Short mmCIF file of C-alpha atoms in Angstrom, two decimals:
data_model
loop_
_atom_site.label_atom_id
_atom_site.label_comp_id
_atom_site.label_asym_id
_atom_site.label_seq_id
_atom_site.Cartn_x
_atom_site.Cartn_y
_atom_site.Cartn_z
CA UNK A 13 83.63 142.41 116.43
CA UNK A 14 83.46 146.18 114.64
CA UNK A 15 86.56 145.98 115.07
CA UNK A 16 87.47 143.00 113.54
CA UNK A 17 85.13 143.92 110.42
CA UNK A 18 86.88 147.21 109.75
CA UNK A 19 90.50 145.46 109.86
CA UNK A 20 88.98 143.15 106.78
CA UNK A 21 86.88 145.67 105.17
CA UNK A 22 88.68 144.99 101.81
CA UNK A 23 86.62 141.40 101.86
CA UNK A 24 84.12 141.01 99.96
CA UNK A 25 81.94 139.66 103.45
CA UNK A 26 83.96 141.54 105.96
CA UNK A 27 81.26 140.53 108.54
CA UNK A 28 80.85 137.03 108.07
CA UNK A 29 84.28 136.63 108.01
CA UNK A 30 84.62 138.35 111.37
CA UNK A 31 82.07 136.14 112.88
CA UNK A 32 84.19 133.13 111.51
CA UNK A 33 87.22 134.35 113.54
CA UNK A 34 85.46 134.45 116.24
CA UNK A 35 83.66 131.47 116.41
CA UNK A 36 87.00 129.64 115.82
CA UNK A 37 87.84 130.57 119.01
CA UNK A 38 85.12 130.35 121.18
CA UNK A 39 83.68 127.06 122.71
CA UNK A 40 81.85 124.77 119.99
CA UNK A 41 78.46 125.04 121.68
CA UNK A 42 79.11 129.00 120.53
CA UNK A 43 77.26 129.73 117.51
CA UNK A 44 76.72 133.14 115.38
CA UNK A 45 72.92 133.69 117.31
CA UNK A 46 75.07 132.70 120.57
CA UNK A 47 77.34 135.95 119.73
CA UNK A 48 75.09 138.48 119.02
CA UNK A 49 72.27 137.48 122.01
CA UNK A 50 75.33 137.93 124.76
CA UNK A 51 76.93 141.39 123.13
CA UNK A 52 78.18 142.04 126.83
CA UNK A 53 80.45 138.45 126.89
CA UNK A 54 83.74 139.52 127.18
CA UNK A 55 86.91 137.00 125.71
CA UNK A 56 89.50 136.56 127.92
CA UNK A 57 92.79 137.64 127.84
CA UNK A 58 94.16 134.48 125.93
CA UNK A 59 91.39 133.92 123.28
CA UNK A 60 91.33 137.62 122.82
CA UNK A 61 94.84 137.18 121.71
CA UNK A 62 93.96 134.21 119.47
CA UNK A 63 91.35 136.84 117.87
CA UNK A 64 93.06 139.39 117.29
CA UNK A 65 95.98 137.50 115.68
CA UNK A 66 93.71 135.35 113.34
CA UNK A 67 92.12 138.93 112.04
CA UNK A 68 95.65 139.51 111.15
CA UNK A 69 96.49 136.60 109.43
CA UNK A 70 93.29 137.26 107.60
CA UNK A 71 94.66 140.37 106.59
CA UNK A 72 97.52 139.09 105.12
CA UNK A 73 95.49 137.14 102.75
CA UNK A 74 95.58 133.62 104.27
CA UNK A 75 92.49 131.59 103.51
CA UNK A 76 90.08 131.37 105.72
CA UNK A 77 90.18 127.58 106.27
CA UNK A 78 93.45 127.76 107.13
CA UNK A 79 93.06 129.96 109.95
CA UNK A 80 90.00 128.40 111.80
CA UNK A 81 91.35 124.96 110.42
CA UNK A 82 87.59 124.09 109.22
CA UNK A 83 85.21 124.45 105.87
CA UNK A 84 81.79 123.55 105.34
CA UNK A 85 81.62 121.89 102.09
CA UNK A 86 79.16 119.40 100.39
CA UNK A 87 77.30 118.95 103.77
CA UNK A 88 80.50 117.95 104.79
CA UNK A 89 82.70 119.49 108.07
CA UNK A 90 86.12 119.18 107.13
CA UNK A 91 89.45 119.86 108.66
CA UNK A 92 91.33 121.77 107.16
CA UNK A 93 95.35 122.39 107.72
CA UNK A 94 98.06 123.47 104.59
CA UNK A 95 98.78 119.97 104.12
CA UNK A 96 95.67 120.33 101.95
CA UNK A 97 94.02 122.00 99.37
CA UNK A 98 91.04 123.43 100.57
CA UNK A 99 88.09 122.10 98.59
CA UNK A 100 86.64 123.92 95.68
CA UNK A 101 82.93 124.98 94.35
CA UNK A 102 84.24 122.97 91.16
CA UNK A 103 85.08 119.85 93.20
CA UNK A 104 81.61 120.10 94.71
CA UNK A 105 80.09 120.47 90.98
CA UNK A 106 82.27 117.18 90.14
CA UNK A 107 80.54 115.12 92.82
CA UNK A 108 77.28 116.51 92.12
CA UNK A 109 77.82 115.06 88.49
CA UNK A 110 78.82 112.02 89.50
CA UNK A 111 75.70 111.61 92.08
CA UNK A 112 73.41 112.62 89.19
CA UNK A 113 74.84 110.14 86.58
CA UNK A 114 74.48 107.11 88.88
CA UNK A 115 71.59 108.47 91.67
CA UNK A 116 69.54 105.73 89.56
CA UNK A 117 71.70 102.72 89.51
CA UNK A 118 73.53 102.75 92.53
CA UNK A 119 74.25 98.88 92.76
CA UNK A 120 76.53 99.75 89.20
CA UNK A 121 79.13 101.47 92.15
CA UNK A 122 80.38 98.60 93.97
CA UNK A 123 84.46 100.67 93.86
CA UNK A 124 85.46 103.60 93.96
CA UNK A 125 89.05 104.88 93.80
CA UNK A 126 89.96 108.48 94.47
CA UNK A 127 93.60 109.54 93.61
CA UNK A 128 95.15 111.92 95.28
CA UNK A 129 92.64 112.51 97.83
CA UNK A 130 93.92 115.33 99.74
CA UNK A 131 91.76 116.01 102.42
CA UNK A 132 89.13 113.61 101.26
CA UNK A 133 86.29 115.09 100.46
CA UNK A 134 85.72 113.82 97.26
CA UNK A 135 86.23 110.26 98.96
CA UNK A 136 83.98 110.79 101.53
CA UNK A 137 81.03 112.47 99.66
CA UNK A 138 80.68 109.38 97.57
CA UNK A 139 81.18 107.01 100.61
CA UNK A 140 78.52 109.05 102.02
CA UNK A 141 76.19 108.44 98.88
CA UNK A 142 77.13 105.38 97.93
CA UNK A 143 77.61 103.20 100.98
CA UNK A 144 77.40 100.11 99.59
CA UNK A 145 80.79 100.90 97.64
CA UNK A 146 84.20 99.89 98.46
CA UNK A 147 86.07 102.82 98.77
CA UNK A 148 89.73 103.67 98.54
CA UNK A 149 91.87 106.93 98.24
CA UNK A 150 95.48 107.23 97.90
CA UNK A 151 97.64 110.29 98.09
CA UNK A 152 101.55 110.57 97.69
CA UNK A 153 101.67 112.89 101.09
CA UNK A 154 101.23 110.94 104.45
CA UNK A 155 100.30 114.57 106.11
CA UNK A 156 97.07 114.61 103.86
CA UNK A 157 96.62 111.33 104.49
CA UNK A 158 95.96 112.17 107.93
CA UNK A 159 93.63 115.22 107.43
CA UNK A 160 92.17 112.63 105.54
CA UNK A 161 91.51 110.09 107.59
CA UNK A 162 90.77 112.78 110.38
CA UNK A 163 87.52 113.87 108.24
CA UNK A 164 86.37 110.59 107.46
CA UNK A 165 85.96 110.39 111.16
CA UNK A 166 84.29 113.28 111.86
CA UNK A 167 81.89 112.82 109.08
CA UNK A 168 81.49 108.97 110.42
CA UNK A 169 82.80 107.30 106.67
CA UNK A 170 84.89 104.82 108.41
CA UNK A 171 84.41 102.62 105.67
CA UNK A 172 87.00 104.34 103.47
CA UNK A 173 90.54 102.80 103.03
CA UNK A 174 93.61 105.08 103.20
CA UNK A 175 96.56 104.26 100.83
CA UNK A 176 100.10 106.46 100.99
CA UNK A 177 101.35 106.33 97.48
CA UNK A 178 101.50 107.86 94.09
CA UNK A 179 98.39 107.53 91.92
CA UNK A 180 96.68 104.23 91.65
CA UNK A 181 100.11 102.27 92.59
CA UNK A 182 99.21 101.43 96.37
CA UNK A 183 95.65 100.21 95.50
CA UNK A 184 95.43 96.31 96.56
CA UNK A 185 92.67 96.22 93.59
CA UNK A 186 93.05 97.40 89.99
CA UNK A 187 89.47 97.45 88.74
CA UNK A 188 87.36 99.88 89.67
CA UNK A 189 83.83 101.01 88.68
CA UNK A 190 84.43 104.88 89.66
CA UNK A 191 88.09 106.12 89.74
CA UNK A 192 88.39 110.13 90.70
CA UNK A 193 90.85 112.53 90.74
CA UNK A 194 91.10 116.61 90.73
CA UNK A 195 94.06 116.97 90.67
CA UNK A 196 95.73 120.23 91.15
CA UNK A 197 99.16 119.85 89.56
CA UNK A 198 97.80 118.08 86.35
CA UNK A 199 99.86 120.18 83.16
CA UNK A 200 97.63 121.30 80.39
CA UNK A 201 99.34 119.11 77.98
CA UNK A 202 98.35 116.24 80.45
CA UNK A 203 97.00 113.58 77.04
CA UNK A 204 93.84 112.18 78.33
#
């Protein structure tokens, strides 16, 4: 683990990020306490491996989500591959706004569209806080789709309907109450 931490000292959280390379390979009943109460547990040969090659794709600037293929986000546990994006603060701030505007009139939500859903979070945050609400997402890649539809099951929004397609073309329905979309390739010139 001191080892790991000195090989990413030029993090800003050079520990924490250790500890997140090594919990990505250890069993999931492992957790940070679970570490650091059995100092004398010893990897074996394989997962040591798998350690020591995650530090160093660390070190080479990957993000961490791509590496342990998870991020906490929203209150949400996504997976995470490069098919995605991985999920922003801002995107988090953008659901947060949207809960706050309607926390008070939830019955106005019946549909919601998200465009371009990438790996769905956005999707299933407001499935998750709006359950009465129809729900569909669309994105152009069928390899997001899937992370997708992978995190709506592991965050138990089953309710969500998957569309592979550009923008709001695939939707069966073209009236929504809440549309979304963040976008990452939007140009500046984009007229609103």
């Amino acid at each position: 683990m001191q080892w790991a931490q000195r090989k990413l000292c030029l993090f800003s959280c050079p520990k924490i990020e250790a500890e997140q390379l090594l919990l990505s390979v250890l069993p999931q009943n492992w957790s940070k306490e679970k570490i650091f109460t059995n100092p004398d547990k010893k990897l074996n040969f394989f997962k040591f491996l798998q350690f020591i090659y995650r530090v160093s794709q660390r070190k080479k600037n990957i993000p961490l989500a791509y590496i342990t293929k998870k991020k906490q986000w929203a209150n949400l546990d996504l997976f995470i591959n490069s098919s995605v994006l991985i999920p922003r603060d801002e995107t988090e701030t953008l659901c947060q706004y949207i809960l706050n505007q309607y926390k008070n009139f939830p019955g106005k939500i019946s549909s919601i569209a998200d465009i371009g859903t990438g790996s769905g979070c956005i999707a299933i945050f407001l499935a998750k806080n709006f359950p009465q609400a129809k729900v569909s997402a669309s994105d152009i890649s069928s390899s997001s789709l899937q992370v997708a539809r992978k995190n709506s099951k592991i965050n138990q929004q089953t309710n969500i309907n998957f569309f592979l397609g550009n923008l709001l073309n695939p939707l069966p329905i073209k009236h929504y109450n809440l549309i979304t979309a963040n976008l990452p390739y939007v140009p500046d010139d984009f007229p609103v």
